[in-house]
XYZ file of C-alpha atoms in Angstrom:
347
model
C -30.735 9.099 -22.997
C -26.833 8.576 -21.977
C -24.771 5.787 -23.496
C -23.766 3.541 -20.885
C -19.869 2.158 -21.452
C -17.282 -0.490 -20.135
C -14.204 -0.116 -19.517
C -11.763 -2.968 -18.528
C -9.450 -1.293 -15.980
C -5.503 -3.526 -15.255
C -3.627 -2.396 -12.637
C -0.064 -3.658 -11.788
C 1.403 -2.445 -8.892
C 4.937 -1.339 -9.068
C 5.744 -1.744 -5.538
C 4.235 -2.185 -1.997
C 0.498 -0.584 -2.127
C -1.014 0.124 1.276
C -5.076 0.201 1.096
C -5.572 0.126 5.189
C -9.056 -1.207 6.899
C -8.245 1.236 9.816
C -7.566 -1.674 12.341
C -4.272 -3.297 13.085
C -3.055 -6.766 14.624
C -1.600 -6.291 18.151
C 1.196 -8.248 19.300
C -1.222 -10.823 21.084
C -2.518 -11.298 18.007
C -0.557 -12.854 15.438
C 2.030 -15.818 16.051
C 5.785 -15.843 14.668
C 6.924 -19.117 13.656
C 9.039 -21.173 10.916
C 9.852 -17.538 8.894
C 5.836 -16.346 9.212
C 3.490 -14.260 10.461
C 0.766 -16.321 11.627
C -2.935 -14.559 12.366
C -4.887 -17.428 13.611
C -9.254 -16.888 13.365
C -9.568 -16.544 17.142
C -13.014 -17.948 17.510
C -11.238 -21.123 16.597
C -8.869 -20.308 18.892
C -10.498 -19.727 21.962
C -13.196 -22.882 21.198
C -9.950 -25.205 20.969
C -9.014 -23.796 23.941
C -11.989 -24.379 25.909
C -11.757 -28.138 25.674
C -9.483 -27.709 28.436
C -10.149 -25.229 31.609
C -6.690 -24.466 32.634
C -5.815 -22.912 29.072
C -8.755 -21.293 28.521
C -8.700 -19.439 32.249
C -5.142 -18.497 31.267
C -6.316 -17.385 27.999
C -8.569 -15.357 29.156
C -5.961 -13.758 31.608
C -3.711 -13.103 28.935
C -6.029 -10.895 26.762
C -7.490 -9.215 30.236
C -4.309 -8.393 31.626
C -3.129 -4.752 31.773
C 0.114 -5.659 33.761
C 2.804 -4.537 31.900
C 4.843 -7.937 32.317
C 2.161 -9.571 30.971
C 1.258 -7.181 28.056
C 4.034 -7.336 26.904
C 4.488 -11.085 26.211
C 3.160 -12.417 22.357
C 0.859 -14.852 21.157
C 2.839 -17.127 20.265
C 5.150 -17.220 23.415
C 2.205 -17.246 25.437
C 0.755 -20.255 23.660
C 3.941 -22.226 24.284
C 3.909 -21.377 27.989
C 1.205 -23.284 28.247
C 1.481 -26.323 25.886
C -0.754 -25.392 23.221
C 0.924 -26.609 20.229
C -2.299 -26.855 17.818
C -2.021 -24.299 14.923
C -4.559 -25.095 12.617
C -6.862 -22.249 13.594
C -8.078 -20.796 10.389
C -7.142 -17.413 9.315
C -3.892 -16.705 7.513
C -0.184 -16.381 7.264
C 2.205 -14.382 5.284
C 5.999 -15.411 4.717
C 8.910 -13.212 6.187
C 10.850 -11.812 3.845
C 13.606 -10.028 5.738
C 11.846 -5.951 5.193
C 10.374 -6.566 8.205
C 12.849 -5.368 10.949
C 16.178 -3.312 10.450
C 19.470 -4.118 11.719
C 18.829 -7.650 12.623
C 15.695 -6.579 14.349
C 14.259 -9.568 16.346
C 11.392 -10.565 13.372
C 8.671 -11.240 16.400
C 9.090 -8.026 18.053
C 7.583 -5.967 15.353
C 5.110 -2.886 16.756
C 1.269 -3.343 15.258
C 0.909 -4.558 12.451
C -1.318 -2.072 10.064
C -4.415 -4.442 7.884
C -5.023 -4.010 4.777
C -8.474 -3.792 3.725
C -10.529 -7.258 3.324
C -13.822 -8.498 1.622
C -16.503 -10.253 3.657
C -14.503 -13.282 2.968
C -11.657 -12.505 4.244
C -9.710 -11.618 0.806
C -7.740 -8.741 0.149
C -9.169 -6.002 -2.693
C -8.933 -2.356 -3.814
C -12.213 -0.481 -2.900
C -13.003 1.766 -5.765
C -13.127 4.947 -4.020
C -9.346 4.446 -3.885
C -9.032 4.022 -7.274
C -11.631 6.734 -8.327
C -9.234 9.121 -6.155
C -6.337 8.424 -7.652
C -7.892 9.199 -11.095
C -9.420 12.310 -9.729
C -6.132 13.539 -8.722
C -4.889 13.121 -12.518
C -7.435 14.686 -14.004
C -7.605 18.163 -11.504
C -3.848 18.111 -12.370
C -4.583 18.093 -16.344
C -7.914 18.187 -17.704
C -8.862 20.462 -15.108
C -5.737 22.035 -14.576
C -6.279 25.841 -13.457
C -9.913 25.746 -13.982
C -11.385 28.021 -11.965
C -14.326 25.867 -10.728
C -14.046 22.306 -11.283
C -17.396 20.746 -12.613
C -18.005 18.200 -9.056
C -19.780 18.732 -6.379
C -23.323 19.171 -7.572
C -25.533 18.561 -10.067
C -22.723 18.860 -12.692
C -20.687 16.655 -11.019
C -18.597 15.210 -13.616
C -17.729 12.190 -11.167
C -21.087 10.909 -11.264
C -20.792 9.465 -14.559
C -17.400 7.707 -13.771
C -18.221 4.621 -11.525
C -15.325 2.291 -10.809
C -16.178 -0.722 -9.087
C -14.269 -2.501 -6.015
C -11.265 -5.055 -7.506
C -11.973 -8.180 -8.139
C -10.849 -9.819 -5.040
C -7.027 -11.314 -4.108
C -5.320 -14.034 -3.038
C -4.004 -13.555 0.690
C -0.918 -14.868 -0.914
C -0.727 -11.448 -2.601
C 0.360 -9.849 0.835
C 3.809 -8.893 1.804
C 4.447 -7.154 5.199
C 6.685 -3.972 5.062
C 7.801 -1.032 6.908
C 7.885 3.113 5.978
C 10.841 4.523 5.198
C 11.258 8.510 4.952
C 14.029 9.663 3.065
C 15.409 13.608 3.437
C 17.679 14.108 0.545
C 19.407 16.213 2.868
C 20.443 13.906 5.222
C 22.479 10.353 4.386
C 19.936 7.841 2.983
C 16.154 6.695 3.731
C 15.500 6.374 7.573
C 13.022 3.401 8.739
C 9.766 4.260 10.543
C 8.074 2.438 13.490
C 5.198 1.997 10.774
C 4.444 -1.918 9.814
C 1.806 -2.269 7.093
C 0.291 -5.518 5.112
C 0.798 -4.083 1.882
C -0.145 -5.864 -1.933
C 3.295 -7.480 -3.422
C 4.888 -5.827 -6.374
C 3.799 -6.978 -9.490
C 0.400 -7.561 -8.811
C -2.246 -7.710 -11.036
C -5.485 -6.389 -9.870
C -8.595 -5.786 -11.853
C -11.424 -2.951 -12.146
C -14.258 -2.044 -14.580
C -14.834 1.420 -14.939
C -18.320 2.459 -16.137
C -19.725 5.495 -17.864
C -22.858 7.636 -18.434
C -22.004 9.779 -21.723
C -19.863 11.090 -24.123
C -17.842 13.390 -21.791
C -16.946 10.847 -19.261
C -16.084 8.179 -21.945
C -13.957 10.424 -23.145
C -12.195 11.139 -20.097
C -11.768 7.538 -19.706
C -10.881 6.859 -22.908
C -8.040 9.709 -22.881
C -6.862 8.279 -18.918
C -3.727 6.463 -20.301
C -2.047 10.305 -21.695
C -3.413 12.344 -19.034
C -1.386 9.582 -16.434
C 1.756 10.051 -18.232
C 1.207 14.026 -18.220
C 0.692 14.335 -14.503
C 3.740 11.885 -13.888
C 5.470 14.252 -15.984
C 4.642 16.899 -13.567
C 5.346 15.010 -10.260
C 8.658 14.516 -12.152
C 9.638 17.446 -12.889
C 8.229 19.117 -9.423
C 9.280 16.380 -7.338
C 11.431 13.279 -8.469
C 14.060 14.839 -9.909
C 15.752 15.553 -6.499
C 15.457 11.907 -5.722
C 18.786 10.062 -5.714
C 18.892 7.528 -9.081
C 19.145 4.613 -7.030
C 16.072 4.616 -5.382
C 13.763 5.706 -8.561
C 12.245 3.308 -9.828
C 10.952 3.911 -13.824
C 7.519 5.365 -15.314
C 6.436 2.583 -17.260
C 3.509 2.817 -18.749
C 0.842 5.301 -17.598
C 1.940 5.636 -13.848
C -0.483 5.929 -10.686
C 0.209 5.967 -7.541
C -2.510 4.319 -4.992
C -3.192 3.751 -1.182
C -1.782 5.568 2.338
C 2.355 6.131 2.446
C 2.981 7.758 -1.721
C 2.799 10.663 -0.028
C 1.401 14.771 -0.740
C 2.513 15.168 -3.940
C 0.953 12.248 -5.435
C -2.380 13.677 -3.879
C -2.052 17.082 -4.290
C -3.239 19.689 -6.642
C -0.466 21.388 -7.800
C -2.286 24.874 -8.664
C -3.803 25.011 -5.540
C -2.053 23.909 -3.060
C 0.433 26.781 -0.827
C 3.352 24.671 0.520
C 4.347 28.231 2.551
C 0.437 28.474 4.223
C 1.286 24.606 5.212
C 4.803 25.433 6.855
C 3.562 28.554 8.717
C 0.675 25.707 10.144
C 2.840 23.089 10.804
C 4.449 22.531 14.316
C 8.587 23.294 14.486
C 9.676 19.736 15.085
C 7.520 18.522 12.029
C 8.370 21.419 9.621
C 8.403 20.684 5.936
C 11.600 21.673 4.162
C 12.009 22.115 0.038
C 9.147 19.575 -0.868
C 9.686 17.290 2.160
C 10.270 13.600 2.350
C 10.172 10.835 -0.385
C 8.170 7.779 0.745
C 10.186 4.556 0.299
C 9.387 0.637 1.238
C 11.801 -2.418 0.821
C 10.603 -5.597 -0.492
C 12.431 -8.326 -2.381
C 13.233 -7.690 -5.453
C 10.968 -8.237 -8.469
C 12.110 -8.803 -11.768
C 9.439 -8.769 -15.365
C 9.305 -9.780 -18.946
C 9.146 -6.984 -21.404
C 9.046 -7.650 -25.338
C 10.748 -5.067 -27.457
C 10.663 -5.668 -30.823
C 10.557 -9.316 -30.745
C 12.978 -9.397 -28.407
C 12.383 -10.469 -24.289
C 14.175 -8.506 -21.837
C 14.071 -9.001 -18.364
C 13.831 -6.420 -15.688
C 13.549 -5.032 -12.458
C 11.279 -3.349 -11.067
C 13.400 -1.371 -8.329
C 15.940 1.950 -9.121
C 19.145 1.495 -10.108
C 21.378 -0.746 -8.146
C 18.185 -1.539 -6.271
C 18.143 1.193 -4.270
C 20.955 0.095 -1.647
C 23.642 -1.918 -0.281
C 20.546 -4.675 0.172
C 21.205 -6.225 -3.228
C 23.489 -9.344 -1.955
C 20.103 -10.416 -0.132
C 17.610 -9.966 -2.937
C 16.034 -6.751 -1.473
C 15.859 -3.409 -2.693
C 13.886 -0.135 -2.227
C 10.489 0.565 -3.991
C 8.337 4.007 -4.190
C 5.649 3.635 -1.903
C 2.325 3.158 -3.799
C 3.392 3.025 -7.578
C 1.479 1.313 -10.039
C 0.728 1.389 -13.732
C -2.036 0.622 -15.470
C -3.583 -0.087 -19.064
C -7.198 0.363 -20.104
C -9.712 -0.555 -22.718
C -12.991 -0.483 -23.924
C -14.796 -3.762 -23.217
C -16.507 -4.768 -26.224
């Protein structure tokens, strides 16, 4: 019979990680006030607005009307329009930090707002088929680099005796909002995207257990932390060594990269995959040149704690210089998606 073992799986994120639900918050559905983004429960909503007829019919209105006056005005304008000053209606909010908009960018014009995934309760988490990808992609890239057949798929399927669970759940105080940012090293610095995601701060924590069923996956798991650094060597050597110092942010220990935005060559098996097959595919105006587009995100900056020999240093988690001329406000530019991570047996 196969040995069933626990592991204790940390992640920290590194910067912004974007795990999406596959909905999004329209503009008539979240409120901009006092430096937030509020997204009221709108069962409350509408039941406080019943209590008087004339709101509710112009609720009601509001949400119906395809007018493009109309669709075009927000929640919370439209809720001042007609006197309804009452804003504790459940749900959640999530401080502005300034990524939001470019260029002094009016803060409540923002396009939809992308969700991150939530729990039954309404808290954010990591599902772990995210994380289980993210492992799989290390592994096809080392252990199973050039292998002819990989051993998934079937009744060999390696994968079915490595389980990782969903996170433990989040605070909502863990979110940040951000927007993409594409950056051409052939062209002059990262270019902002009409893409607006709720996205896990960096420097969070977030927890997993990863369970196996005998001595081959446990010692896969076991040997995670080295085969993480070797594929980040890789994605270094094939990829981040054309990206400009400044917005690189350091491996730390046993890099990852999770969620939607790190881009194809975080994903991508690099013995398989023909980058000429995908440019002869790919429409003119979206063609792929050298290895394509880094996948940046601001957010304020984050500084850490590290202890080196006895000694505390502190840290930061963005490139060099923070990425940009966005220092004097406390804001610099993060790698979409990166994360490290430590593991151990739980005893």
């Amino acid at each position: 019979m196969k040995q069933y073992r626990e592991f204790e799986f940390k992640l920290r994120t590194l910067a912004p990680v974007f795990i999406g639900s596959g909905e999004t918050y329209k503009q008539r559905e979240y409120i901009y006030e006092n430096d937030a983004y509020y997204f009221p429960n709108f069962v409350t909503l509408y039941r406080k607005l019943s209590s008087n007829q004339r709101q509710q019919e112009a609720f009601e209105n509001y949400l119906m009307s395809s007018r493009r006056q109309e669709k075009n005005i927000r929640l919370g304008e439209f809720l001042r329009k007609i006197n309804f000053t009452d804003r504790d209606l459940g749900g959640y909010s999530i401080k502005a930090t300034g990524v939001e908009v470019e260029n002094n960018g009016d803060p409540d014009r923002l396009n939809e707002i992308a969700k991150f995934i939530k729990d039954p309760q309404g808290r954010p988490y990591i599902p772990g088929t995210s994380l289980k990808g993210a492992i799989r992609t290390i592994l096809i890239n080392t252990r199973f680099k050039g292998v002819e057949k990989i051993p998934w798929g079937g009744s060999d399927d390696i994968f079915h005796d490595i389980r990782v669970s969903d996170s433990e759940p989040l605070k909502l105080s863990s979110l940040v909002i951000t927007k993409k940012w594409d950056y051409n090293t052939r062209k002059d610095g990262p270019n902002p995207l009409p893409l607006t995601r709720e996205c896990l701060k960096p420097y969070t924590k977030v927890i997993f257990t990863i369970t196996t069923v005998g001595d081959e996956a446990a010692e896969i798991i076991s040997g995670l932390s080295k085969a993480a650094d070797e594929f980040y060597k890789r994605y270094e050597e094939r990829f981040l060594k054309d990206l400009d110092p400044k917005y690189r942010q350091s491996g730390y220990n046993h890099p990852i990269y999770l969620g939607g935005g790190s881009g194809l060559w975080t994903k991508a098996n690099y013995d398989r995959i023909n980058i000429e097959q995908i440019r002869s595919r790919t429409p003119r105006k979206m063609k792929m040149t050298g290895n394509g587009v880094f996948k940046l995100t601001k957010a304020k900056r984050q500084s850490y704690r590290l202890k080196i020999k006895g000694v505390i240093e502190e840290r930061e988690l963005v490139g060099k210089n923070g990425g940009a001329a966005d220092t004097k406000d406390g804001i610099g530019f993060y790698e979409m998606g990166k994360c490290c991570f430590t593991i151990k047996e739980k005893k």
